[in-house]
């Protein structure tokens, strides 16, 4: 080996050691006890406000869970979705007249600020509220890593392009998850979040009458459910704001019933049903995961919790990056 090759090898090793060290430091900046000294009652405050919101409207659990998901997929988990800005992510197609729960986040933030002003980020509030929404709907808990800071800019284009759509193919959806560091298991387990909540007709009416230009409904949709949905969302477009449960016959309980529905052709969105019924479901392994989760509730709940922690680690701002917003809708002046 020549002197130059030894030097290159040494430099390369140092670079790799430095890279992995930086990665470990970045991850270490998020911790479960980040606010132990600065805001010791944080978890109690958020839990109390989420419980109050869910008691008022059970659907809010799904809405708060979705806010965290839609935030993390764009700019990382930095609460950019909450900003009322010129380039607002709220106005992006996947969120417009769809994302909801912002007023609940405002109330949580106000309560947190009253207890410990200028300390807790909106991004961390979203992460805690998502966990509590699952727990209060009957799902399992997990330890939320904290220490995120809030972003300074929204990204409407990123929301339009990066968020998975109910009309996309499985390969495209898997690719969008992979872009933010999530794998096929994450795709299926996080899709299980649709075990709670409602969706508007506009998100699934393409399946009801003229699916993909065939002139017929989506053949993977179970007949009795098809009839019910056709009555709810007629071809004329009347009732376009009507809603149906993601998880038929188990709309408010966080369980594995969603996956049982997929096996029976009762997935609401096209992006739900393709996890089991599409050709790609076999080649990508999503079908076997659906089958496993449908018969093993504990496995689903554990994998879902693991995937939520993983999703919450998408490009967080830490240290001196970003800021701690006083108002989740606005950057600090």
Coordinates of C-alpha atoms in Angstrom, one line a residue:
X1 CA 0.0 0.0 0.0
X2 CA 1.4 3.4 -1.0
X3 CA 1.8 6.4 1.4
X4 CA -1.0 8.3 -0.5
X5 CA -3.4 5.4 -0.2
X6 CA -2.7 5.1 3.5
X7 CA -3.3 8.8 3.9
X8 CA -6.6 8.6 2.0
X9 CA -7.7 5.7 4.1
X10 CA -6.9 7.5 7.3
X11 CA -8.7 10.6 6.2
X12 CA -11.7 8.6 5.0
X13 CA -11.9 6.8 8.4
X14 CA -11.7 10.1 10.2
X15 CA -14.5 11.6 8.1
X16 CA -16.7 8.5 8.7
X17 CA -16.1 8.6 12.5
X18 CA -16.9 12.4 12.5
X19 CA -20.1 11.8 10.5
X20 CA -21.4 9.1 12.8
X21 CA -20.4 11.1 15.8
X22 CA -22.4 14.0 14.5
X23 CA -25.4 11.8 13.9
X24 CA -25.2 10.4 17.4
X25 CA -25.0 13.9 18.9
X26 CA -28.0 15.1 16.8
X27 CA -30.1 12.2 18.0
X28 CA -28.9 12.6 21.5
X29 CA -30.3 16.2 21.5
X30 CA -33.8 14.7 21.6
X31 CA -34.6 13.0 24.9
X32 CA -37.6 11.9 26.9
X33 CA -36.8 14.2 29.8
X34 CA -35.8 17.3 27.9
X35 CA -38.2 19.5 29.8
X36 CA -37.8 17.8 33.2
X37 CA -36.3 20.9 34.8
X38 CA -37.7 23.7 32.6
X39 CA -41.4 22.6 32.3
X40 CA -42.0 19.6 34.6
X41 CA -45.8 19.6 34.2
X42 CA -45.7 19.7 30.4
X43 CA -47.0 16.2 29.8
X44 CA -49.9 16.6 32.2
X45 CA -50.9 19.9 30.6
X46 CA -50.9 18.5 27.1
X47 CA -52.8 15.4 28.2
X48 CA -55.4 17.5 30.0
X49 CA -56.0 19.7 26.9
X50 CA -56.1 16.7 24.4
X51 CA -58.6 14.9 26.7
X52 CA -60.8 18.0 26.8
X53 CA -60.7 18.3 23.0
X54 CA -61.5 14.6 22.4
X55 CA -64.4 14.8 24.9
X56 CA -65.8 17.6 22.9
X57 CA -65.3 15.9 19.5
X58 CA -63.9 12.3 19.3
X59 CA -62.7 12.9 15.8
X60 CA -60.2 15.4 17.1
X61 CA -57.9 12.5 18.1
X62 CA -57.4 11.6 14.5
X63 CA -57.0 15.2 13.5
X64 CA -54.2 15.8 16.0
X65 CA -52.5 12.6 14.9
X66 CA -52.7 13.7 11.3
X67 CA -51.2 17.2 12.1
X68 CA -48.0 15.6 13.4
X69 CA -47.8 13.3 10.4
X70 CA -48.3 16.1 7.8
X71 CA -45.9 18.3 9.7
X72 CA -43.0 15.8 9.8
X73 CA -43.2 14.9 6.1
X74 CA -42.5 18.5 5.1
X75 CA -39.3 20.3 6.4
X76 CA -39.1 17.6 9.1
X77 CA -40.9 17.8 12.5
X78 CA -40.6 21.6 12.9
X79 CA -44.3 22.8 13.2
X80 CA -44.0 24.5 9.8
X81 CA -47.6 23.2 9.1
X82 CA -48.9 25.5 11.8
X83 CA -47.6 28.7 10.3
X84 CA -50.1 31.2 8.8
X85 CA -47.7 32.4 6.1
X86 CA -47.7 33.4 2.5
X87 CA -46.4 30.0 1.5
X88 CA -48.6 28.3 4.1
X89 CA -48.7 24.5 4.1
X90 CA -52.3 24.8 5.3
X91 CA -53.2 26.0 1.8
X92 CA -51.5 23.0 0.1
X93 CA -53.8 20.6 -1.6
X94 CA -53.4 17.8 1.0
X95 CA -54.3 20.2 3.8
X96 CA -56.7 22.8 2.4
X97 CA -60.1 22.3 4.0
X98 CA -58.8 19.1 5.4
X99 CA -56.1 19.5 8.1
X100 CA -57.9 20.5 11.3
X101 CA -57.2 20.9 15.0
X102 CA -55.2 24.1 14.8
X103 CA -57.4 25.8 17.5
X104 CA -56.8 22.8 19.8
X105 CA -53.0 23.3 19.3
X106 CA -53.5 27.0 20.1
X107 CA -55.2 26.1 23.4
X108 CA -52.5 23.6 24.3
X109 CA -49.8 26.2 23.6
X110 CA -51.5 28.8 25.6
X111 CA -51.8 26.5 28.6
X112 CA -48.1 25.5 28.3
X113 CA -47.0 29.1 28.0
X114 CA -48.9 30.0 31.2
X115 CA -46.9 27.3 33.0
X116 CA -43.5 27.8 31.4
X117 CA -43.2 30.7 29.0
X118 CA -40.9 30.5 26.0
X119 CA -39.7 27.0 26.8
X120 CA -41.7 24.4 24.8
X121 CA -41.7 24.2 21.0
X122 CA -44.9 23.8 19.0
X123 CA -43.2 20.9 17.2
X124 CA -42.9 19.1 20.5
X125 CA -46.5 19.9 21.4
X126 CA -47.6 18.3 18.2
X127 CA -45.6 15.1 19.0
X128 CA -47.0 14.8 22.5
X129 CA -50.6 15.5 21.3
X130 CA -50.3 12.8 18.7
X131 CA -49.2 10.3 21.3
X132 CA -51.9 11.3 23.7
X133 CA -54.6 11.1 20.9
X134 CA -53.7 7.5 20.3
X135 CA -53.6 6.6 24.0
X136 CA -56.9 8.3 24.7
X137 CA -58.5 6.4 21.8
X138 CA -57.4 3.0 23.2
X139 CA -54.0 2.6 21.6
X140 CA -50.7 1.9 23.2
X141 CA -48.3 4.6 24.6
X142 CA -44.7 5.3 23.8
X143 CA -42.1 7.6 25.2
X144 CA -42.0 10.8 23.1
X145 CA -38.5 12.1 22.4
X146 CA -38.4 15.9 22.9
X147 CA -36.2 18.8 22.3
X148 CA -37.3 19.9 18.8
X149 CA -37.3 23.6 17.9
X150 CA -39.7 25.3 15.6
X151 CA -39.0 26.2 11.9
X152 CA -39.0 29.7 10.5
X153 CA -40.6 29.0 7.1
X154 CA -43.5 27.0 5.7
X155 CA -43.1 25.0 2.5
X156 CA -46.3 24.8 0.5
X157 CA -44.6 23.2 -2.5
X158 CA -43.1 20.6 -0.3
X159 CA -46.5 19.8 1.1
X160 CA -48.0 19.5 -2.4
X161 CA -45.2 17.2 -3.6
X162 CA -44.1 15.3 -0.6
X163 CA -47.3 14.2 1.3
X164 CA -48.7 10.9 0.2
X165 CA -52.0 11.1 -1.7
X166 CA -55.0 8.7 -1.5
X167 CA -55.0 8.6 -5.3
X168 CA -51.3 7.5 -5.7
X169 CA -50.0 4.0 -6.5
X170 CA -48.3 2.0 -3.8
X171 CA -44.9 2.4 -5.3
X172 CA -45.2 6.2 -5.3
X173 CA -46.4 6.2 -1.7
X174 CA -43.5 3.9 -0.6
X175 CA -41.1 6.2 -2.4
X176 CA -42.4 9.2 -0.5
X177 CA -41.9 7.5 2.8
X178 CA -38.4 6.4 1.8
X179 CA -37.5 10.0 0.9
X180 CA -38.0 10.9 4.6
X181 CA -36.2 7.8 5.9
X182 CA -39.3 5.5 6.5
X183 CA -39.6 2.0 5.1
X184 CA -42.3 -0.4 4.0
X185 CA -43.2 -1.5 7.5
X186 CA -43.6 2.2 8.5
X187 CA -45.9 2.7 5.5
X188 CA -48.3 -0.1 6.7
X189 CA -48.1 0.5 10.4
X190 CA -48.6 4.3 10.1
X191 CA -51.5 3.7 7.6
X192 CA -53.0 1.9 10.6
X193 CA -53.6 5.4 12.0
X194 CA -56.7 5.3 9.8
X195 CA -58.2 3.1 12.5
X196 CA -59.7 6.4 13.8
X197 CA -61.1 9.4 12.0
X198 CA -63.2 10.4 9.1
X199 CA -62.6 11.3 5.4
X200 CA -64.6 13.5 3.0
X201 CA -66.2 12.1 -0.1
X202 CA -63.7 13.9 -2.3
X203 CA -60.9 11.6 -1.0
X204 CA -62.6 8.3 -2.1
X205 CA -65.5 9.2 -4.5
X206 CA -63.1 8.3 -7.4
X207 CA -63.7 4.7 -6.5
X208 CA -67.5 4.7 -6.5
X209 CA -68.7 5.1 -10.1
X210 CA -66.0 5.5 -12.8
X211 CA -62.8 4.1 -11.3
X212 CA -59.7 4.9 -13.4
X213 CA -61.9 5.5 -16.4
X214 CA -63.4 2.0 -16.4
X215 CA -67.0 3.2 -16.2
X216 CA -67.4 0.9 -13.2
X217 CA -66.7 1.1 -9.4
X218 CA -63.4 -0.1 -7.9
X219 CA -63.8 -3.9 -8.0
X220 CA -61.8 -4.2 -4.8
X221 CA -64.5 -2.4 -2.8
X222 CA -66.9 -4.7 -0.9
X223 CA -70.5 -4.4 -2.3
X224 CA -72.5 -3.4 0.8
X225 CA -69.9 -0.7 1.6
X226 CA -69.9 0.4 -2.0
X227 CA -73.7 0.9 -1.9
X228 CA -73.5 2.8 1.3
X229 CA -70.8 5.1 0.0
X230 CA -72.6 5.7 -3.3
X231 CA -75.7 6.9 -1.3
X232 CA -73.5 9.1 0.9
X233 CA -71.5 10.5 -2.1
X234 CA -73.8 10.5 -5.2
X235 CA -72.4 10.9 -8.7
X236 CA -73.9 14.4 -8.9
X237 CA -71.4 15.6 -6.3
X238 CA -74.1 16.5 -3.8
X239 CA -72.8 15.9 -0.3
X240 CA -69.1 16.3 -1.3
X241 CA -68.4 17.4 2.2
X242 CA -70.0 14.4 3.8
X243 CA -67.7 12.1 5.7
X244 CA -67.3 8.4 6.2
X245 CA -65.3 6.5 8.8
X246 CA -61.9 5.3 7.8
X247 CA -62.4 2.2 9.8
X248 CA -65.9 0.9 9.2
X249 CA -67.6 -0.3 12.3
X250 CA -64.8 0.8 14.6
X251 CA -64.4 4.5 13.9
X252 CA -63.2 5.7 17.3
X253 CA -61.2 2.9 18.8
X254 CA -57.5 2.6 18.1
X255 CA -57.2 -1.1 17.2
X256 CA -56.2 -3.4 14.4
X257 CA -59.8 -3.6 12.9
X258 CA -58.6 -1.3 10.1
X259 CA -56.5 -4.2 8.8
X260 CA -59.3 -6.7 9.1
X261 CA -61.4 -4.4 6.9
X262 CA -58.7 -4.3 4.2
X263 CA -58.8 -8.1 4.0
X264 CA -62.5 -7.9 3.5
X265 CA -62.4 -5.2 0.8
X266 CA -63.6 -2.4 3.2
X267 CA -60.7 0.0 3.0
X268 CA -62.1 3.5 2.5
X269 CA -59.3 5.2 0.5
X270 CA -57.7 3.8 -2.5
X271 CA -54.4 4.2 -0.7
X272 CA -55.7 2.0 2.1
X273 CA -57.0 -0.9 0.0
X274 CA -53.9 -1.1 -2.2
X275 CA -51.9 -2.2 0.8
X276 CA -53.7 -5.5 0.5
X277 CA -55.4 -5.8 -2.9
X278 CA -52.9 -4.4 -5.5
X279 CA -50.3 -6.5 -7.3
X280 CA -47.6 -4.3 -5.8
X281 CA -48.9 -5.4 -2.3
X282 CA -47.4 -8.8 -2.9
X283 CA -44.1 -7.7 -4.3
X284 CA -43.5 -5.0 -1.7
X285 CA -44.6 -7.2 1.2
X286 CA -47.4 -4.8 2.4
X287 CA -50.0 -7.6 1.9
X288 CA -48.2 -9.9 4.4
X289 CA -47.9 -7.1 6.9
X290 CA -51.6 -6.3 6.6
X291 CA -52.3 -10.0 7.3
X292 CA -50.0 -10.1 10.3
X293 CA -51.5 -6.9 11.8
X294 CA -55.0 -8.1 11.2
X295 CA -54.5 -11.2 13.4
X296 CA -52.1 -9.7 15.9
X297 CA -53.2 -6.5 17.6
X298 CA -50.2 -6.4 19.9
X299 CA -47.8 -6.5 16.9
X300 CA -49.5 -3.7 15.2
X301 CA -49.6 -1.4 18.2
X302 CA -45.9 -2.0 18.9
X303 CA -44.9 -1.4 15.4
X304 CA -47.1 1.7 15.2
X305 CA -45.5 3.1 18.3
X306 CA -42.0 2.4 16.9
X307 CA -42.9 4.0 13.6
X308 CA -44.2 7.1 15.3
X309 CA -41.0 7.5 17.2
X310 CA -39.1 7.0 14.0
X311 CA -41.3 9.6 12.1
X312 CA -40.8 12.0 15.0
X313 CA -37.1 11.9 14.3
X314 CA -37.4 13.2 10.8
X315 CA -34.9 16.1 10.5
X316 CA -35.7 17.9 13.8
X317 CA -34.3 21.3 14.5
X318 CA -32.2 21.2 17.7
X319 CA -29.7 23.3 19.6
X320 CA -29.7 26.9 18.3
X321 CA -31.5 26.1 15.0
X322 CA -35.0 27.6 14.5
X323 CA -36.7 29.1 17.6
X324 CA -39.3 28.5 20.3
X325 CA -42.4 30.2 18.9
X326 CA -44.5 32.2 21.3
X327 CA -47.5 31.7 18.9
X328 CA -47.6 28.5 16.9
X329 CA -49.1 30.3 13.9
X330 CA -46.4 33.0 13.7
X331 CA -42.6 33.3 13.8
X332 CA -41.3 35.5 16.6
X333 CA -41.0 39.1 15.7

